[in-house]
Short mmCIF file of N, CA and C and ligand atoms in Angstrom, two decimals:
data_model
loop_
_atom_site.label_atom_id
_atom_site.label_comp_id
_atom_site.label_asym_id
_atom_site.label_seq_id
_atom_site.Cartn_x
_atom_site.Cartn_y
_atom_site.Cartn_z
N MET X 1 115.44 91.95 76.98
CA MET X 1 113.99 92.19 76.91
C MET X 1 113.50 90.92 78.42
N ALA X 2 112.35 91.48 78.81
CA ALA X 2 111.83 90.70 79.78
C ALA X 2 111.55 88.77 79.38
N ILE X 3 111.11 88.38 80.35
CA ILE X 3 110.76 86.69 80.00
C ILE X 3 109.23 86.52 80.29
N ILE X 4 108.74 85.74 79.44
CA ILE X 4 107.49 85.63 79.42
C ILE X 4 107.05 84.16 79.64
N ILE X 5 106.30 83.73 80.42
CA ILE X 5 105.60 82.27 80.75
C ILE X 5 104.89 81.92 79.95
N THR X 6 105.08 80.54 78.91
CA THR X 6 104.17 80.41 78.08
C THR X 6 103.10 79.52 78.60
N ASP X 7 101.90 78.92 77.81
CA ASP X 7 100.95 78.20 78.19
C ASP X 7 101.43 76.90 78.66
N GLU X 8 102.70 76.48 78.39
CA GLU X 8 103.35 75.14 78.32
C GLU X 8 103.91 75.06 79.63
N CYS X 9 103.74 76.03 80.75
CA CYS X 9 103.73 75.63 82.15
C CYS X 9 102.98 74.89 83.26
N ILE X 10 103.48 73.76 83.76
CA ILE X 10 103.03 72.57 84.64
C ILE X 10 102.70 73.28 85.68
N ASN X 11 103.04 74.80 85.86
CA ASN X 11 102.56 75.19 87.60
C ASN X 11 103.44 74.32 88.84
N CYS X 12 104.88 74.17 88.03
CA CYS X 12 105.29 73.43 89.37
C CYS X 12 106.32 74.30 90.75
N ASP X 13 106.15 75.28 90.32
CA ASP X 13 106.76 76.29 91.23
C ASP X 13 107.67 76.22 91.60
N ALA X 14 108.55 75.85 90.73
CA ALA X 14 110.43 75.77 90.48
C ALA X 14 110.71 77.04 90.82
N CYS X 15 110.20 78.30 89.66
CA CYS X 15 110.89 79.24 89.31
C CYS X 15 110.89 80.42 90.23
N VAL X 16 109.88 80.41 91.07
CA VAL X 16 109.44 81.32 91.74
C VAL X 16 110.77 81.90 92.82
N ALA X 17 111.33 80.83 93.62
CA ALA X 17 111.97 81.34 94.41
C ALA X 17 113.52 81.89 93.81
N GLU X 18 113.69 81.67 92.59
CA GLU X 18 114.46 81.90 92.03
C GLU X 18 115.03 83.22 91.51
N CYS X 19 113.82 83.91 91.46
CA CYS X 19 113.95 85.04 90.84
C CYS X 19 114.20 86.44 91.88
N PRO X 20 115.25 87.26 91.51
CA PRO X 20 115.49 88.08 92.37
C PRO X 20 114.88 89.26 92.42
N ASN X 21 114.01 89.60 91.78
CA ASN X 21 113.21 90.51 91.94
C ASN X 21 111.58 90.58 92.25
N ASN X 22 111.27 89.11 92.33
CA ASN X 22 109.86 88.73 92.79
C ASN X 22 108.96 88.91 91.90
N ALA X 23 109.31 88.57 90.63
CA ALA X 23 108.50 89.16 89.56
C ALA X 23 107.56 88.32 89.13
N ILE X 24 107.83 86.82 89.46
CA ILE X 24 107.06 85.34 89.30
C ILE X 24 105.98 85.36 90.14
N TYR X 25 104.50 85.05 89.75
CA TYR X 25 103.73 84.92 90.56
C TYR X 25 102.86 83.43 90.35
N GLU X 26 101.94 83.13 91.25
CA GLU X 26 101.29 81.89 90.99
C GLU X 26 99.96 82.62 89.97
N PRO X 27 99.23 81.49 89.59
CA PRO X 27 98.27 81.86 88.82
C PRO X 27 97.13 82.30 89.58
N ASP X 28 96.83 83.29 89.21
CA ASP X 28 95.69 84.16 89.95
C ASP X 28 95.84 84.90 91.34
N GLN X 29 96.99 85.28 91.66
CA GLN X 29 97.72 85.89 92.16
C GLN X 29 97.58 87.48 92.42
N GLU X 30 97.43 88.47 93.20
CA GLU X 30 98.10 89.77 92.82
C GLU X 30 99.03 90.03 93.24
N TRP X 31 99.54 91.09 92.72
CA TRP X 31 100.95 91.35 92.53
C TRP X 31 101.11 93.06 92.66
N SER X 32 102.29 93.40 93.37
CA SER X 32 102.60 94.71 93.55
C SER X 32 104.01 95.09 93.37
N TYR X 33 104.38 96.00 93.16
CA TYR X 33 105.74 96.43 92.73
C TYR X 33 106.50 96.55 94.02
N SER X 34 105.81 96.60 95.14
CA SER X 34 106.66 96.63 96.51
C SER X 34 107.01 95.39 97.19
N ASP X 35 106.51 94.27 96.73
CA ASP X 35 107.05 92.51 96.76
C ASP X 35 108.18 92.76 96.93
N GLU X 36 109.04 92.62 98.14
CA GLU X 36 110.42 92.08 97.76
C GLU X 36 111.30 93.22 96.98
N THR X 37 110.92 94.15 96.93
CA THR X 37 112.03 95.27 96.42
C THR X 37 111.70 96.58 97.07
N ALA X 38 113.02 97.59 96.69
CA ALA X 38 112.68 98.62 97.75
C ALA X 38 111.79 99.53 97.48
N LEU X 39 110.66 99.37 96.48
CA LEU X 39 109.76 100.37 96.31
C LEU X 39 108.92 100.13 97.32
N LYS X 40 108.20 101.45 97.49
CA LYS X 40 106.78 101.95 98.44
C LYS X 40 106.23 103.08 98.31
N GLY X 41 104.88 103.14 98.92
CA GLY X 41 103.94 104.41 98.27
C GLY X 41 104.28 104.82 97.01
N MET X 42 103.61 106.06 96.87
CA MET X 42 103.89 106.50 95.36
C MET X 42 105.25 106.85 95.02
N VAL X 43 105.68 106.11 93.82
CA VAL X 43 106.83 106.34 93.12
C VAL X 43 106.51 106.58 91.23
N THR X 44 107.34 107.32 91.10
CA THR X 44 107.58 107.73 89.58
C THR X 44 107.96 106.34 88.89
N SER X 45 107.29 105.90 87.48
CA SER X 45 107.81 104.56 86.91
C SER X 45 108.88 104.96 85.99
N LEU X 46 109.13 104.11 85.44
CA LEU X 46 110.23 104.26 84.38
C LEU X 46 109.70 104.92 83.57
N ASP X 47 108.90 105.34 83.09
CA ASP X 47 108.06 105.89 81.74
C ASP X 47 107.38 107.08 82.29
N GLY X 48 107.56 107.44 83.46
CA GLY X 48 107.32 108.81 84.02
C GLY X 48 105.76 109.10 84.65
N ASN X 49 105.85 107.65 85.01
CA ASN X 49 103.99 108.13 85.50
C ASN X 49 104.07 107.82 87.04
N GLU X 50 103.07 108.50 87.60
CA GLU X 50 103.17 108.08 89.20
C GLU X 50 102.22 106.70 89.53
N ILE X 51 103.20 106.22 90.52
CA ILE X 51 102.06 104.72 90.78
C ILE X 51 102.29 104.22 92.04
N ASP X 52 101.55 103.80 92.72
CA ASP X 52 101.50 103.41 94.20
C ASP X 52 102.16 102.13 94.00
N ALA X 53 102.94 101.96 94.41
CA ALA X 53 103.83 100.44 94.53
C ALA X 53 103.30 99.80 95.40
N ASP X 54 102.22 99.80 96.39
CA ASP X 54 101.84 98.82 97.20
C ASP X 54 100.76 98.45 96.59
N ALA X 55 100.25 99.37 95.66
CA ALA X 55 98.76 98.86 95.13
C ALA X 55 98.93 97.33 94.65
N GLU X 56 97.45 96.37 94.93
CA GLU X 56 97.75 95.27 94.42
C GLU X 56 96.86 95.24 93.33
N ASN X 57 97.99 94.67 92.19
CA ASN X 57 97.21 94.48 90.96
C ASN X 57 96.85 93.48 90.56
N GLU X 58 96.02 93.14 89.25
CA GLU X 58 95.25 92.38 88.61
C GLU X 58 96.12 91.07 88.56
N PRO X 59 95.93 89.90 88.59
CA PRO X 59 96.54 88.73 88.12
C PRO X 59 96.77 89.02 86.44
N VAL X 60 98.14 88.10 85.84
CA VAL X 60 98.16 88.54 84.76
C VAL X 60 97.86 87.47 84.00
N SER X 61 97.52 86.11 84.74
CA SER X 61 97.13 85.28 84.12
C SER X 61 96.23 84.34 85.56
N ASP X 62 94.95 83.65 85.15
CA ASP X 62 94.73 82.86 86.28
C ASP X 62 94.94 81.52 85.72
N GLU X 63 95.70 81.05 84.97
CA GLU X 63 96.05 79.73 84.90
C GLU X 63 97.19 79.27 85.00
N PHE X 64 98.38 79.67 84.59
CA PHE X 64 99.64 79.67 84.69
C PHE X 64 100.31 80.87 85.53
N TYR X 65 101.33 80.23 86.02
CA TYR X 65 102.48 81.31 86.82
C TYR X 65 103.11 82.41 85.71
N PHE X 66 102.89 83.07 86.36
CA PHE X 66 103.56 84.69 85.19
C PHE X 66 104.48 85.37 85.80
N ILE X 67 104.92 86.26 84.72
CA ILE X 67 105.73 87.00 84.88
C ILE X 67 105.40 88.29 84.89
N VAL X 68 105.61 89.92 85.88
CA VAL X 68 105.23 90.60 85.75
C VAL X 68 106.47 91.72 84.82
N PRO X 69 106.23 91.89 83.46
CA PRO X 69 107.70 92.68 82.84
C PRO X 69 107.94 93.52 83.47
N ASP X 70 107.40 94.53 84.15
CA ASP X 70 107.94 95.59 84.65
C ASP X 70 109.06 95.42 85.76
N LYS X 71 109.12 94.27 86.30
CA LYS X 71 109.87 93.55 87.36
C LYS X 71 110.59 92.97 87.07
N CYS X 72 110.99 92.48 86.04
CA CYS X 72 111.86 91.35 85.20
C CYS X 72 112.85 92.11 84.67
N THR X 73 114.07 91.76 85.17
CA THR X 73 115.11 92.17 84.32
C THR X 73 116.24 91.45 83.49
N GLU X 74 115.32 90.15 83.24
CA GLU X 74 115.91 89.26 83.02
C GLU X 74 117.46 88.50 83.78
N CYS X 75 117.22 89.01 84.95
CA CYS X 75 118.26 88.70 85.83
C CYS X 75 119.37 89.78 85.97
N LYS X 76 119.43 90.60 84.88
CA LYS X 76 120.70 91.36 84.87
C LYS X 76 121.07 91.71 86.38
N GLY X 77 122.31 91.95 86.52
CA GLY X 77 122.69 92.88 87.83
C GLY X 77 122.77 91.56 89.01
N PHE X 78 122.43 90.68 88.68
CA PHE X 78 122.42 89.51 89.64
C PHE X 78 122.68 88.37 89.26
N HIS X 79 122.67 87.60 88.05
CA HIS X 79 122.85 86.30 87.50
C HIS X 79 123.29 86.53 86.01
N ASP X 80 124.20 85.91 85.24
CA ASP X 80 124.36 86.00 83.82
C ASP X 80 123.22 85.74 83.13
N GLU X 81 122.39 84.91 83.82
CA GLU X 81 121.08 84.15 82.59
C GLU X 81 120.09 84.43 83.59
N PRO X 82 118.76 84.15 82.86
CA PRO X 82 117.36 84.25 83.44
C PRO X 82 117.25 83.07 84.51
N GLN X 83 117.45 83.14 85.57
CA GLN X 83 117.24 82.24 86.65
C GLN X 83 116.10 81.29 86.06
N CYS X 84 114.99 81.69 85.87
CA CYS X 84 113.42 80.83 85.77
C CYS X 84 113.78 80.15 84.62
N ALA X 85 114.53 80.50 83.41
CA ALA X 85 114.48 79.89 82.25
C ALA X 85 115.63 78.60 82.74
N SER X 86 116.74 78.78 83.69
CA SER X 86 117.34 77.69 83.88
C SER X 86 116.92 76.60 84.73
N VAL X 87 115.84 76.96 85.48
CA VAL X 87 115.16 75.70 86.35
C VAL X 87 113.87 75.30 85.84
N CYS X 88 113.94 75.62 84.96
CA CYS X 88 112.11 75.53 84.19
C CYS X 88 112.45 74.20 83.68
N PRO X 89 111.50 73.29 84.33
CA PRO X 89 111.63 71.64 83.78
C PRO X 89 111.20 71.62 82.51
N VAL X 90 110.12 72.53 81.97
CA VAL X 90 109.45 72.53 80.48
C VAL X 90 109.86 73.45 79.58
N ASP X 91 110.99 74.37 80.03
CA ASP X 91 111.35 75.45 78.94
C ASP X 91 110.44 76.10 78.60
N CYS X 92 109.76 76.82 79.36
CA CYS X 92 108.47 77.19 79.06
C CYS X 92 109.15 79.30 79.42
N CYS X 93 110.11 79.36 79.94
CA CYS X 93 110.27 80.84 80.14
C CYS X 93 110.98 81.42 79.05
N VAL X 94 110.58 82.34 78.14
CA VAL X 94 111.33 82.35 76.93
C VAL X 94 111.26 84.03 76.69
N PRO X 95 111.91 84.47 75.72
CA PRO X 95 112.15 86.02 75.75
C PRO X 95 110.59 86.75 75.29
N ASP X 96 110.41 87.74 75.67
CA ASP X 96 109.04 88.23 75.41
C ASP X 96 109.47 89.28 74.21
N GLU X 97 108.76 88.97 73.64
CA GLU X 97 109.12 89.92 71.84
C GLU X 97 108.34 90.87 72.21
N ASP X 98 107.52 91.13 72.81
CA ASP X 98 106.88 92.47 72.83
C ASP X 98 107.16 93.19 74.47
N HIS X 99 108.62 92.91 74.64
CA HIS X 99 108.85 93.73 75.73
C HIS X 99 110.49 93.92 75.71
N VAL X 100 111.08 94.12 74.48
CA VAL X 100 112.63 94.01 74.22
C VAL X 100 112.77 95.54 74.56
N GLU X 101 114.13 94.97 75.66
CA GLU X 101 114.66 96.14 76.30
C GLU X 101 116.43 95.70 75.80
N THR X 102 116.95 96.99 76.17
CA THR X 102 118.71 96.89 76.09
C THR X 102 119.20 96.70 77.58
N ASP X 103 120.13 96.05 77.52
CA ASP X 103 121.22 95.75 78.56
C ASP X 103 121.05 97.04 79.56
N GLU X 104 121.19 98.12 78.98
CA GLU X 104 121.17 99.45 79.94
C GLU X 104 119.56 99.93 80.52
N GLU X 105 118.59 99.49 79.82
CA GLU X 105 117.23 99.56 80.34
C GLU X 105 117.04 98.43 81.34
N LEU X 106 117.49 97.30 80.92
CA LEU X 106 117.16 96.08 82.19
C LEU X 106 118.58 96.55 83.61
N LEU X 107 119.24 97.17 83.25
CA LEU X 107 120.16 97.72 84.48
C LEU X 107 119.37 98.84 85.13
N ASN X 108 118.77 99.55 84.52
CA ASN X 108 118.22 100.92 85.06
C ASN X 108 117.02 100.33 85.99
N LYS X 109 116.05 99.77 84.98
CA LYS X 109 114.92 98.50 86.05
C LYS X 109 115.44 97.93 87.55
N LYS X 110 116.55 97.57 87.36
CA LYS X 110 116.95 96.94 88.37
C LYS X 110 117.64 98.12 89.51
N ALA X 111 118.09 98.80 89.15
CA ALA X 111 118.21 99.99 90.01
C ALA X 111 117.01 100.80 90.84
N TRP X 112 116.00 100.48 89.60
CA TRP X 112 114.76 101.29 90.21
C TRP X 112 114.15 100.66 90.88
N LEU X 113 114.08 99.41 90.99
CA LEU X 113 113.85 98.66 91.79
C LEU X 113 114.20 97.90 93.26
N HIS X 114 115.40 98.36 93.20
CA HIS X 114 116.10 98.00 94.28
C HIS X 114 116.76 98.95 95.27
N ASP X 115 117.14 100.16 94.30
CA ASP X 115 118.31 101.28 94.61
C ASP X 115 117.70 102.64 95.42
N GLU X 116 116.38 102.59 95.32
CA GLU X 116 115.68 104.04 95.53
C GLU X 116 115.29 103.99 97.33
FE1 SF4 H 1 113.04 86.93 87.59
FE2 SF4 H 1 115.23 86.93 86.15
FE3 SF4 H 1 113.18 85.27 85.49
FE4 SF4 H 1 113.00 88.23 85.11
S1 SF4 H 1 114.26 85.88 84.23
S2 SF4 H 1 111.50 86.78 86.10
S3 SF4 H 1 114.28 88.49 86.90
S4 SF4 H 1 114.07 85.03 87.42
FE1 SF4 H 2 106.15 76.87 85.06
FE2 SF4 H 2 108.34 76.42 84.37
FE3 SF4 H 2 107.56 78.04 86.53
FE4 SF4 H 2 107.42 75.50 86.61
S1 SF4 H 2 109.42 76.33 86.24
S2 SF4 H 2 105.97 77.11 87.41
S3 SF4 H 2 106.70 74.73 84.47
S4 SF4 H 2 107.63 78.60 84.62
#
């Protein structure tokens, strides 16, 4: 499943550089699928929708660092464990119960982000 950052985040910035998918953003920062991925222009999402990978999307949080679930692979395909959780000094990167995915789905997402 994706990882989520809780409101215990102290906005220290340590996790951002560790994410292989650029799924972590600063508070109030717009995000896009194309940031540091192979996606660009119009693409078909994993659930079959046509989306603009270059579009700037609304921030998920204006108070804390946040993770875009559609870009988080739990680090599958890159690392043995979630790197954000490994470096977070307050242990506020936790499994997101609202985005439960199998290992196969996470690896498919990794391929979608980087192999197109
Ligand atoms: Fe990025 Fe990995 Fe954290 Fe997901 S678990 S946000 S892919 S560092
Ligand atoms: Fe927040 Fe933890 Fe990331 Fe620091 S490492 S910005 S406390 S989620």
